[in-house]
mmCIF file of C-alpha atoms (C1' of nucleotides) in Angstrom:
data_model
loop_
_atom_site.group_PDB
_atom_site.id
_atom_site.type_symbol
_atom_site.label_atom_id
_atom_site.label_comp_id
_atom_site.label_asym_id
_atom_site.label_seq_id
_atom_site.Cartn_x
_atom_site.Cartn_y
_atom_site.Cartn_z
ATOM 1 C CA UNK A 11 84.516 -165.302 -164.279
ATOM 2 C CA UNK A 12 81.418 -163.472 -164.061
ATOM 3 C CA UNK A 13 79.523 -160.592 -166.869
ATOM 4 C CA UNK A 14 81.579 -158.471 -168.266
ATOM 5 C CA UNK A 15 80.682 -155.071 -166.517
ATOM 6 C CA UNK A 16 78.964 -152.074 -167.835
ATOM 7 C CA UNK A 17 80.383 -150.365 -170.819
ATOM 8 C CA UNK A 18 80.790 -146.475 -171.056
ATOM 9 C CA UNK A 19 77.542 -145.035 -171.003
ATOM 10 C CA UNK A 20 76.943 -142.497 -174.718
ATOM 11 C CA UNK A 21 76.203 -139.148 -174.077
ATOM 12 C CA UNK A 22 72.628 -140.004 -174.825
ATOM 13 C CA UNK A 23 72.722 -143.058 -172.236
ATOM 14 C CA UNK A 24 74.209 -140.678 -170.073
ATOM 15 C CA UNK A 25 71.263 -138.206 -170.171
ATOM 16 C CA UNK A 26 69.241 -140.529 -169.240
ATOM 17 C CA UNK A 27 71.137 -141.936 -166.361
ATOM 18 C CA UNK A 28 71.049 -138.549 -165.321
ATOM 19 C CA UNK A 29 67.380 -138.964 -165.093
ATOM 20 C CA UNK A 30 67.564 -142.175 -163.716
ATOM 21 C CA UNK A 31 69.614 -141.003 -160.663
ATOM 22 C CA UNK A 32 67.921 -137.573 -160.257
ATOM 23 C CA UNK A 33 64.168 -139.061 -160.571
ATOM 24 C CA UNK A 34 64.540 -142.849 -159.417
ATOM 25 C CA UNK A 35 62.915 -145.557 -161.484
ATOM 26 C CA UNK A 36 60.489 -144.283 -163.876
ATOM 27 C CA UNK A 37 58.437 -145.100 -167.182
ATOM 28 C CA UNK A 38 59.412 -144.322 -170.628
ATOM 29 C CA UNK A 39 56.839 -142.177 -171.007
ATOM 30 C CA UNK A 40 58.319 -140.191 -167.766
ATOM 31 C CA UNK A 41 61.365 -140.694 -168.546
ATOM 32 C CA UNK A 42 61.035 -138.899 -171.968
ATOM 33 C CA UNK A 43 59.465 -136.438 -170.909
ATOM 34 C CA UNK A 44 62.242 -134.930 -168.504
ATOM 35 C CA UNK A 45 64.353 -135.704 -171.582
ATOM 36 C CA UNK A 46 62.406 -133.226 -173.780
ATOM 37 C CA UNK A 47 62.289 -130.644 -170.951
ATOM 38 C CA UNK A 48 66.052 -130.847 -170.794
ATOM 39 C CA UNK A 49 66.689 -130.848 -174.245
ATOM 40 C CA UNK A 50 65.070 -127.876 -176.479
ATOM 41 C CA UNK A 51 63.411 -129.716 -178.633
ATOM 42 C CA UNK A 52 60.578 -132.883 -178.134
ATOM 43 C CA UNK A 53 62.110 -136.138 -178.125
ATOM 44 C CA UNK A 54 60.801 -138.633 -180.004
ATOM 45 C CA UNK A 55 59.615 -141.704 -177.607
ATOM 46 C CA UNK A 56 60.345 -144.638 -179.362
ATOM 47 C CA UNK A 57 64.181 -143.013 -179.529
ATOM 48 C CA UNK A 58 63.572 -142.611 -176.136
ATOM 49 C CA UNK A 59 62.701 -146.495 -175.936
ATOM 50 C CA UNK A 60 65.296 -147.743 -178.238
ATOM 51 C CA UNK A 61 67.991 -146.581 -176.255
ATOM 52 C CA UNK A 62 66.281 -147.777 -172.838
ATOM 53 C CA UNK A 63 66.517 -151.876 -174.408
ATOM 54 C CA UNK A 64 70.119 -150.865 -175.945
ATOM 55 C CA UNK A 65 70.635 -149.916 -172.349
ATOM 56 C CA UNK A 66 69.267 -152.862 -170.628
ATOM 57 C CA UNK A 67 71.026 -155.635 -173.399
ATOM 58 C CA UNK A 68 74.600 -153.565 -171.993
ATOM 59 C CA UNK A 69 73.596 -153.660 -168.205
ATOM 60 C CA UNK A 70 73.667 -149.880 -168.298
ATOM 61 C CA UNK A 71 69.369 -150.140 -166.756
ATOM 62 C CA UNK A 72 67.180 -152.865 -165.238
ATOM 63 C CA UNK A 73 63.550 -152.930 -166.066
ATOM 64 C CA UNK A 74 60.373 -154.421 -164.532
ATOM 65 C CA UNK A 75 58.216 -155.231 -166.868
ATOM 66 C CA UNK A 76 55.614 -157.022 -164.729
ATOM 67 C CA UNK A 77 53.376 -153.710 -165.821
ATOM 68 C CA UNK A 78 52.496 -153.144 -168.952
ATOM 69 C CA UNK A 79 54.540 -149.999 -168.769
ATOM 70 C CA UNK A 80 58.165 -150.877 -168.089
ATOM 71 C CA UNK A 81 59.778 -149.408 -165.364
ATOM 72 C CA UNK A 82 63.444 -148.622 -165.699
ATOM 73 C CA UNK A 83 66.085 -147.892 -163.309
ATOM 74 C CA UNK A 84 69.790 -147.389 -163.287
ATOM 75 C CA UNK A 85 72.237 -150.861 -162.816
ATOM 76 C CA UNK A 86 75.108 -147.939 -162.217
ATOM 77 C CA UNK A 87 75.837 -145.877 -159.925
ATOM 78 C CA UNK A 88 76.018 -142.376 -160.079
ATOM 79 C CA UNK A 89 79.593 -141.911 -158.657
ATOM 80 C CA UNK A 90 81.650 -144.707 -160.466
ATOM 81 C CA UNK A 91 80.122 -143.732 -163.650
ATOM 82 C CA UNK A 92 81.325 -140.472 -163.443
ATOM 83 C CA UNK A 93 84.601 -141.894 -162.241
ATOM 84 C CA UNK A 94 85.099 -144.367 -165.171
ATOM 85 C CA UNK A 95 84.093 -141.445 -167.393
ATOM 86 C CA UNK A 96 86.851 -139.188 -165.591
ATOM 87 C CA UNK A 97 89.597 -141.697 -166.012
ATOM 88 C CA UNK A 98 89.181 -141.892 -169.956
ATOM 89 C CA UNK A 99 88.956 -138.342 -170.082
ATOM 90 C CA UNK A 100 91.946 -137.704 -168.270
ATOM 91 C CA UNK A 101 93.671 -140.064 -170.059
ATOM 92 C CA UNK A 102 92.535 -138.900 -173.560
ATOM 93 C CA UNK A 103 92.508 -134.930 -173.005
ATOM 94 C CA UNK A 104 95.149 -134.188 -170.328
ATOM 95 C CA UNK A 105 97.605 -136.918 -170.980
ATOM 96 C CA UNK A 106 96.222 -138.795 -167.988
ATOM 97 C CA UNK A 107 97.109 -136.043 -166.031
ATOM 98 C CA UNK A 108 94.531 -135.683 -163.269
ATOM 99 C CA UNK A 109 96.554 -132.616 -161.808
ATOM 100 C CA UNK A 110 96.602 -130.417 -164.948
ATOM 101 C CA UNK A 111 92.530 -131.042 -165.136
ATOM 102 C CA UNK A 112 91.944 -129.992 -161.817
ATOM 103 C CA UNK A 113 94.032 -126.980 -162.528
ATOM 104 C CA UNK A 114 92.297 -126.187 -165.865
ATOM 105 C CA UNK A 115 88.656 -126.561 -163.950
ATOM 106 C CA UNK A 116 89.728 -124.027 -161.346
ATOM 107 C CA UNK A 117 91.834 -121.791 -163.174
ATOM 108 C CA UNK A 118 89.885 -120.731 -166.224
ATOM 109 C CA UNK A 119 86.518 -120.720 -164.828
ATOM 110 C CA UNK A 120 84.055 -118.967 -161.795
ATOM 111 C CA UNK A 121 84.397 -120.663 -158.375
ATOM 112 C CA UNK A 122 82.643 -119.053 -155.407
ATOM 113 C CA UNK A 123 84.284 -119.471 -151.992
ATOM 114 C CA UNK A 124 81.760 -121.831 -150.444
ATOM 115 C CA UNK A 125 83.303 -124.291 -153.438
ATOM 116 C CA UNK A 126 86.807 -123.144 -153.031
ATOM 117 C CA UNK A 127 86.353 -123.975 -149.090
ATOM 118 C CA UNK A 128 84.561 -127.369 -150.123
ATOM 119 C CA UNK A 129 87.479 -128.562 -152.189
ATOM 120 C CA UNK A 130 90.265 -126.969 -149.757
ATOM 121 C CA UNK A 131 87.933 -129.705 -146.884
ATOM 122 C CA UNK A 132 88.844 -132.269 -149.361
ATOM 123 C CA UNK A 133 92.419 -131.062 -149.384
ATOM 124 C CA UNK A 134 92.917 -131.655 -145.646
ATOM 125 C CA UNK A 135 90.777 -134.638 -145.482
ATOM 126 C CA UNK A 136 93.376 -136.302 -148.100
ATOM 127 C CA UNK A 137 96.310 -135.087 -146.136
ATOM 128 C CA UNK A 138 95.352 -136.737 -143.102
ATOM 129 C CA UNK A 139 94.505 -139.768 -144.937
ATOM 130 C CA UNK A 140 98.075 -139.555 -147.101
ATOM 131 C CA UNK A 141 100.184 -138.806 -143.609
ATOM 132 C CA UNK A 142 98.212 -141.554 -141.422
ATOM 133 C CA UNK A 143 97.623 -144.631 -143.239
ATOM 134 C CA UNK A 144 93.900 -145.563 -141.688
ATOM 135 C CA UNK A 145 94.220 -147.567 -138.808
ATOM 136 C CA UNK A 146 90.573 -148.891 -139.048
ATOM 137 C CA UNK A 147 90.767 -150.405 -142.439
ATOM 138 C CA UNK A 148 94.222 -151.918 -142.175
ATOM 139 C CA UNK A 149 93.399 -154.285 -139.471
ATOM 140 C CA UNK A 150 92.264 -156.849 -142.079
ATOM 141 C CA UNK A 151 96.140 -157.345 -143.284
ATOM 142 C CA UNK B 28 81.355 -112.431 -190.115
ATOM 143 C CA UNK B 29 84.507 -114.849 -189.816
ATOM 144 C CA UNK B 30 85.556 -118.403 -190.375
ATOM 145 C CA UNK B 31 83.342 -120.612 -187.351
ATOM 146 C CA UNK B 32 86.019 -121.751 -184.898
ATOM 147 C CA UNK B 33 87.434 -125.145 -185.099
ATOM 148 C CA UNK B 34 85.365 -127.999 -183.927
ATOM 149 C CA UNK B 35 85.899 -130.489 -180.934
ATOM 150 C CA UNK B 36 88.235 -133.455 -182.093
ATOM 151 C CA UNK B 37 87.656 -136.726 -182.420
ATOM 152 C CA UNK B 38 89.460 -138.773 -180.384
ATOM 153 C CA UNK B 39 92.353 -139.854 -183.140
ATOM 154 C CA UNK B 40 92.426 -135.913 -183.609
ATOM 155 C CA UNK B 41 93.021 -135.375 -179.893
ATOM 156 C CA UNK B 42 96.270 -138.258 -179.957
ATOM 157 C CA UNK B 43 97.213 -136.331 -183.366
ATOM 158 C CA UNK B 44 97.524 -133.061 -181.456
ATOM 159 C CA UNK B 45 98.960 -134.215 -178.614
ATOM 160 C CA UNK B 46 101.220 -135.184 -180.664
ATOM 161 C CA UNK B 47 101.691 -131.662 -182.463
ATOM 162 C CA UNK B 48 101.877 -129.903 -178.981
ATOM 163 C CA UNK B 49 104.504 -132.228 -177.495
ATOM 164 C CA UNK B 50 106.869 -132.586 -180.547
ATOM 165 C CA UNK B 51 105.906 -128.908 -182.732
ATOM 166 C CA UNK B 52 105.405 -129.755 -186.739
ATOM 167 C CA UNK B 53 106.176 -133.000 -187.742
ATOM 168 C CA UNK B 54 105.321 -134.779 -191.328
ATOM 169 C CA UNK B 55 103.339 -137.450 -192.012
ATOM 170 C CA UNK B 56 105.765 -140.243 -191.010
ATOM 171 C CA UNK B 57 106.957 -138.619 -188.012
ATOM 172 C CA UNK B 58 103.348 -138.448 -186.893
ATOM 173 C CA UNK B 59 102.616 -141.863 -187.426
ATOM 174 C CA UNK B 60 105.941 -142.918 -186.155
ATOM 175 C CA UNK B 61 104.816 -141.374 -182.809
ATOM 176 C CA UNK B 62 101.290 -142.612 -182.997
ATOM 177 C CA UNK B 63 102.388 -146.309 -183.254
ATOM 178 C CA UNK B 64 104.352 -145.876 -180.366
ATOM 179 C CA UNK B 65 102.277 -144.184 -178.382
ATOM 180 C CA UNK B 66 99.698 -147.069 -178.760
ATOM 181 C CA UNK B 67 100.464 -150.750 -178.778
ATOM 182 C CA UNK B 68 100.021 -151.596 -182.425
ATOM 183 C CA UNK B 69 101.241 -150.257 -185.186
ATOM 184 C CA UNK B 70 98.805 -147.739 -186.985
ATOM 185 C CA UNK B 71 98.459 -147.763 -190.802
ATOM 186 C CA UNK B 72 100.211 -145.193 -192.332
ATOM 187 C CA UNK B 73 96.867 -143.756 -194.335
ATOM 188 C CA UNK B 74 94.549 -143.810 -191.712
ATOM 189 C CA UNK B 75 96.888 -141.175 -190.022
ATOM 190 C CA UNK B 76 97.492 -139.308 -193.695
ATOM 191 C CA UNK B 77 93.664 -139.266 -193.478
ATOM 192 C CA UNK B 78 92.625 -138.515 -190.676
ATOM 193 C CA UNK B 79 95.270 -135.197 -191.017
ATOM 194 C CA UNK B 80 93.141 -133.957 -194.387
ATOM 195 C CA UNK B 81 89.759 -134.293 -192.744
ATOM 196 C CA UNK B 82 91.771 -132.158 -189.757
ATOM 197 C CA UNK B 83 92.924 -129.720 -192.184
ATOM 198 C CA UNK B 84 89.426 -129.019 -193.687
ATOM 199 C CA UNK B 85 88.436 -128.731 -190.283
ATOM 200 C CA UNK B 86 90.764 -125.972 -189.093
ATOM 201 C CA UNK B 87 92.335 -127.916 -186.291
ATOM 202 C CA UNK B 88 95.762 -127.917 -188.141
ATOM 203 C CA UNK B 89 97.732 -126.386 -190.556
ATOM 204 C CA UNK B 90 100.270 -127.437 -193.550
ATOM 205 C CA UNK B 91 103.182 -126.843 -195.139
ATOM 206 C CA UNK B 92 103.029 -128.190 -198.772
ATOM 207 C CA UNK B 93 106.338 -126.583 -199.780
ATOM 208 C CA UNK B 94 107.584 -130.033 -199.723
ATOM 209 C CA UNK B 95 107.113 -132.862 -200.819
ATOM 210 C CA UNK B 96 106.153 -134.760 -197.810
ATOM 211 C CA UNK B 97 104.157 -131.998 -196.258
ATOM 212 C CA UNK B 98 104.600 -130.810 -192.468
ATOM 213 C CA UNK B 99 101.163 -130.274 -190.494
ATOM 214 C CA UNK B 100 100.991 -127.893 -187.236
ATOM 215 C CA UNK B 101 98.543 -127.523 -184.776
ATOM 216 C CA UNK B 102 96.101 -125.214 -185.511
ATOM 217 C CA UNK B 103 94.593 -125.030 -182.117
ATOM 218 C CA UNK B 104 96.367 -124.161 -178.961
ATOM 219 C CA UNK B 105 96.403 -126.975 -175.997
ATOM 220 C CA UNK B 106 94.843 -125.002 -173.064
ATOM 221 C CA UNK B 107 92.008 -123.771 -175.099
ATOM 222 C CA UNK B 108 91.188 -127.144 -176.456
ATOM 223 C CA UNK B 109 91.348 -128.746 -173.562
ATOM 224 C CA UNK B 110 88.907 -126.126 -171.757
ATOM 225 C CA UNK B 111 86.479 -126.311 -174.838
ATOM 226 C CA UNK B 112 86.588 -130.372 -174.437
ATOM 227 C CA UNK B 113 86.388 -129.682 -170.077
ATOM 228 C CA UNK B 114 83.405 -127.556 -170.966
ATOM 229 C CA UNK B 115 81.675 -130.295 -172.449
ATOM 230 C CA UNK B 116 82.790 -133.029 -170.284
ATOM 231 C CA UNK B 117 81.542 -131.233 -167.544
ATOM 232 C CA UNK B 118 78.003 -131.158 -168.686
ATOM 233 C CA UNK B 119 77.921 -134.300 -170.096
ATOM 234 C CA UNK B 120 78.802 -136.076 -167.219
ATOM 235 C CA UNK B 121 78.574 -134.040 -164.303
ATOM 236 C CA UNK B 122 75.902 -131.985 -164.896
ATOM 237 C CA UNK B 123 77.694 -129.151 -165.530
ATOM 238 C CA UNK B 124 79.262 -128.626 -161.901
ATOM 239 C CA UNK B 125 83.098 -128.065 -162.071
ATOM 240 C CA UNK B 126 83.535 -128.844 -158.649
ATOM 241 C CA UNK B 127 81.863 -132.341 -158.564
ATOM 242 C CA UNK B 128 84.114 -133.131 -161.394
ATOM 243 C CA UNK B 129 86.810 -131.544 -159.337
ATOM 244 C CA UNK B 130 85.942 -133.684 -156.051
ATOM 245 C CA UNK B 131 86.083 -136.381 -157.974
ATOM 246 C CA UNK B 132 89.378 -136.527 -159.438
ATOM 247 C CA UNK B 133 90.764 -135.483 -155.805
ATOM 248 C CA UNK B 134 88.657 -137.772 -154.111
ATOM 249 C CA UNK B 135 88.719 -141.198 -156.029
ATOM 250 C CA UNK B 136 92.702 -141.051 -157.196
ATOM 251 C CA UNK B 137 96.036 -140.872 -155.531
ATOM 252 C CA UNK B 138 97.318 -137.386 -155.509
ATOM 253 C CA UNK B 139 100.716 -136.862 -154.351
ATOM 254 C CA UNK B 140 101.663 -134.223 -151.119
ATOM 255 C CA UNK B 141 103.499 -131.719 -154.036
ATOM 256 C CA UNK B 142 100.042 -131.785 -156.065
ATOM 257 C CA UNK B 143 98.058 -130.869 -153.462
ATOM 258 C CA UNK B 144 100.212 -128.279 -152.880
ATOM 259 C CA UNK B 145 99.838 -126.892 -156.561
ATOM 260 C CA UNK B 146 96.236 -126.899 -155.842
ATOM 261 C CA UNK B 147 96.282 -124.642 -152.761
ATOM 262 C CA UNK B 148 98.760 -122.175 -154.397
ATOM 263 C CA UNK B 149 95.959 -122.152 -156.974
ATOM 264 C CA UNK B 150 93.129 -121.727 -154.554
ATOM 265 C CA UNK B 151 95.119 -118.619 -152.620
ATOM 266 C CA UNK B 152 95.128 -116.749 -155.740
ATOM 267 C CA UNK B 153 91.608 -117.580 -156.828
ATOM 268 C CA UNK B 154 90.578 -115.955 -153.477
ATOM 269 C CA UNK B 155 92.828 -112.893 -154.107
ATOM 270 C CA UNK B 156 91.406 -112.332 -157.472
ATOM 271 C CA UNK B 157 87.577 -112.653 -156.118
ATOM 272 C CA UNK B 158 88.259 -110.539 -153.294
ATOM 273 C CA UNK B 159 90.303 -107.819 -155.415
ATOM 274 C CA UNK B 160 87.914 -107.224 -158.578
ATOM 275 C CA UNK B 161 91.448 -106.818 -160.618
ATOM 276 C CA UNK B 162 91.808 -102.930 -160.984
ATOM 277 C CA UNK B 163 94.130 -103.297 -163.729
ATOM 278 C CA UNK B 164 91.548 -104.905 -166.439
ATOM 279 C CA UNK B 165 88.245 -102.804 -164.892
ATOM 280 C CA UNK B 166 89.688 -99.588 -166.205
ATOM 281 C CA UNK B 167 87.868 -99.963 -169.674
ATOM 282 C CA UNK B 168 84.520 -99.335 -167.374
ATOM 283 C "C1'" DA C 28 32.402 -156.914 -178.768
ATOM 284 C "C1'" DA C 29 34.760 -153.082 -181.217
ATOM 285 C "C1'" DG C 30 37.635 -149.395 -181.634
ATOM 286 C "C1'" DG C 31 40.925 -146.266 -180.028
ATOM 287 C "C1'" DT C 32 44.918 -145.193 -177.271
ATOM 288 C "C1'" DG C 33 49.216 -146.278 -175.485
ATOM 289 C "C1'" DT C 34 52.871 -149.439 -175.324
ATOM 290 C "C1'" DT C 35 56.735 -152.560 -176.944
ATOM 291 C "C1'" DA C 36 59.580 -154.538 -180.535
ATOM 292 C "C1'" DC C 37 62.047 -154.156 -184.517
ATOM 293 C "C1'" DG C 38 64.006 -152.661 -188.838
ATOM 294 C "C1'" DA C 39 66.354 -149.309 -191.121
ATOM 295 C "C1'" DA C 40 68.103 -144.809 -192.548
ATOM 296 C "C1'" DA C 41 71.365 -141.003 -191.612
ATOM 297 C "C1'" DT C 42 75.482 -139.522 -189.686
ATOM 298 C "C1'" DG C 43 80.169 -139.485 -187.972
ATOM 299 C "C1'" DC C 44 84.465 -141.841 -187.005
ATOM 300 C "C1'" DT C 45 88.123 -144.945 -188.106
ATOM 301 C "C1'" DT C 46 90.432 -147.767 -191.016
ATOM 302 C "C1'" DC C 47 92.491 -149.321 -195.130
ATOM 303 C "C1'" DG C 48 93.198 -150.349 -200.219
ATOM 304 C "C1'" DT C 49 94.250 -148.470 -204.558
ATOM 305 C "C1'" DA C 50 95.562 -145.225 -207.898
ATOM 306 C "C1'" DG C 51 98.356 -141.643 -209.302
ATOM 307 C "C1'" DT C 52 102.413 -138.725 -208.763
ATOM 308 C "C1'" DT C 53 107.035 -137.218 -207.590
ATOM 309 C "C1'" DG C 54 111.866 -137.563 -206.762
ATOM 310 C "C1'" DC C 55 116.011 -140.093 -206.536
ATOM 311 C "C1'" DA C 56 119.233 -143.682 -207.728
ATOM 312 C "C1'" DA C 57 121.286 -146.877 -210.717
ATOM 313 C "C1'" DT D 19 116.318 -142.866 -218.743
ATOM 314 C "C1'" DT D 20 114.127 -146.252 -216.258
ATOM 315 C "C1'" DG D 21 112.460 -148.067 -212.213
ATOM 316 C "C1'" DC D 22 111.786 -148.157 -207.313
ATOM 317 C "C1'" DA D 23 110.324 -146.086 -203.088
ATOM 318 C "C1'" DA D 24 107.728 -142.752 -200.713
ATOM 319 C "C1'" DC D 25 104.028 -139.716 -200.706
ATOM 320 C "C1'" DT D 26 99.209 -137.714 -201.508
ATOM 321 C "C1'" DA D 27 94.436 -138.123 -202.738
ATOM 322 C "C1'" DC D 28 90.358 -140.505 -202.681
ATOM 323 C "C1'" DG D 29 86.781 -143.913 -202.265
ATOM 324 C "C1'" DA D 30 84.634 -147.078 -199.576
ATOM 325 C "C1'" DA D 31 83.781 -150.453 -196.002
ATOM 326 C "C1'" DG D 32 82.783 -151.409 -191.069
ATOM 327 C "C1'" DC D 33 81.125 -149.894 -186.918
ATOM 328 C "C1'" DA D 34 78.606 -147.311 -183.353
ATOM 329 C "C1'" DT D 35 75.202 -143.930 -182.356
ATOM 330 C "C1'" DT D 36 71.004 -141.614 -182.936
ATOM 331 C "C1'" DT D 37 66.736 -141.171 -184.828
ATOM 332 C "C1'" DC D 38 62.310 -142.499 -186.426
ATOM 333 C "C1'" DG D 39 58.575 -145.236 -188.856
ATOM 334 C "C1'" DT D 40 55.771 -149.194 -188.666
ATOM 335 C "C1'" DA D 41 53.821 -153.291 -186.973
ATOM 336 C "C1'" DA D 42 51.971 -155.898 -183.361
ATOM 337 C "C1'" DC D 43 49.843 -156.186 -179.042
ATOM 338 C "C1'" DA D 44 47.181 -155.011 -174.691
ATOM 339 C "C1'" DC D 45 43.989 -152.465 -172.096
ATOM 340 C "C1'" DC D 46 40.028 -149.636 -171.461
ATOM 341 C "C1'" DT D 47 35.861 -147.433 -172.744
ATOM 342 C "C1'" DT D 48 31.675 -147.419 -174.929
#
DNA sequence: AAGGTGTTACGAAATGCTTCGTAGTTGCAA
DNA sequence: TTGCAACTACGAAGCATTTCGTAACACCTT
C-alpha cells in the first residue's frame, strides 16, 4: 500500500489549481492576487492561505517553504483532475452517460468550425485506434 | 417580476430527479424504494421525506397532497437541468471551454463505433445550421 | 535596538447539505 | 371504538466548505 491519492479538488481548490497550472508555482500573496482578479470581488489572503495548508494536508499542492514566503505548486495534474472530475459528473448528472454529455455540450451551445474540425480529428484518431489495436504498445503482452 | 428559477440541486436532489424523470410521479415510498436500490445501502426513509420538502420550497418539484401519502413530480425538466449543471461544470473545471470538456470525455474513455457515429450525425447538422443562419426563426428581424 | 510590515498558524463562525429521531396525525382493521 | 401501521412535519446533530479575525513570528529599515 502506499497514500491514499488526492481527493476531489472543491470548487475553491479548483480555482486555485487553475492558477497553479496556468501561472506555475507561486506565493500566496501571487497567488491571491490572480484569485481576486478572477473573482469580482478582493479575496481575503488568509482565506487564500487557509485553503493552500487544507490543500497541502490532502496532497492537492506541495510547498517550499525554505523562504519565508511559501511557494506552492500543484501535486495534480491538470488533465486527470479534470478527468476524475468528469467521471463523477457523468456519473451524477447524465446517468454515467458520457455520450448524452457530449451531445448536450454540442447540441445546445456555440461551436465554431475550427472546434467542430478539432473534435471530428479526435473522431478519426479514435477510429483508427478502435479498428487497429496499437501494435507498439501491445508488444509488452 | 416572477418567481427566480429553480436552483442547481444538490446532489441527493439530482438522484431524487433522476428518479422522477425515469419513473414520472412516484410517492414517498416509491422514491425511497428506488433510492435504496439505486445505491448500496438502504436510505432512511426521512432523510428522503426531507430532502423532498426542502425540494418543494425550492421549486425543483411539485406535489400532490390530495392523498394521504402525497405524490411529488419533477418540477424541472431533464435537458435543461442538466445544461444549467454542464454550464457550471464547464467553468468550474474546465475553464469554461466546452470542447476541452468535450475532448476529454472522447479522449480518456471507451466510446463505442455506434457513438461515434451519433456524434458525427451531430456535427453534420451543427455545420448546416452555422452555414444556413436558419431562415425560418430570422423572420422576426 | 525598535518598530512596522508581511507572513504563517490557528481557531472559530456562518452556511449548506445530509441524515436521522421524535412527535403528531390519519386511516384502516379487528 | 380502539389500536396499530404508515405518513408528514420538524428540529437538530454531524460534517465539509468557506471565510475571516487574531496571535505569533521574522525580516528590514531607521
Amino acid at each position: 500500500m502506499s497514500k491514499a491519492p488526492p481527493p476531489k479538488p472543491t470548487d475553491s481548490e479548483l480555482e486555485i489549481l487553475h492558477v497553479l497550472w496556468q501561472h506555475g508555482p507561486a506565493t500566496v500573496r501571487a497567488i491571491n492576487d490572480s484569485l481576486s482578479q478572477r473573482r469580482q470581488a478582493e479575496v481575503g489572503y488568509t482565506t487564500t492561505l487557509k485553503i493552500l495548508q487544507l490543500m497541502l494536508e490532502k496532497g492537492l499542492v506541495r510547498r517550499d517553504d525554505a523562504d519565508r514566503s511559501h511557494v506552492y505548486r500543484a501535486a495534480v495534474r491538470e488533465q486527470e483532475t479534470q478527468g476524475l472530475l468528469l467521471d463523477k459528473f457523468v456519473d451524477a448528472a447524465f446517468g454515467g452517460s458520457a455520450l448524452k454529455l457530449v451531445m448536450q455540450a454540442l447540441g445546445s451551445r456555440q461551436t465554431s468550425a475550427d472546434e467542430l474540425a478539432q473534435i471530428r480529428r479526435l473522431l478519426n484518431d479514435i477510429e483508427i485506434q478502435n479498428s487497429t489495436p496499437n501494435p507498439d504498445e501491445d508488444e509488452r503482452a
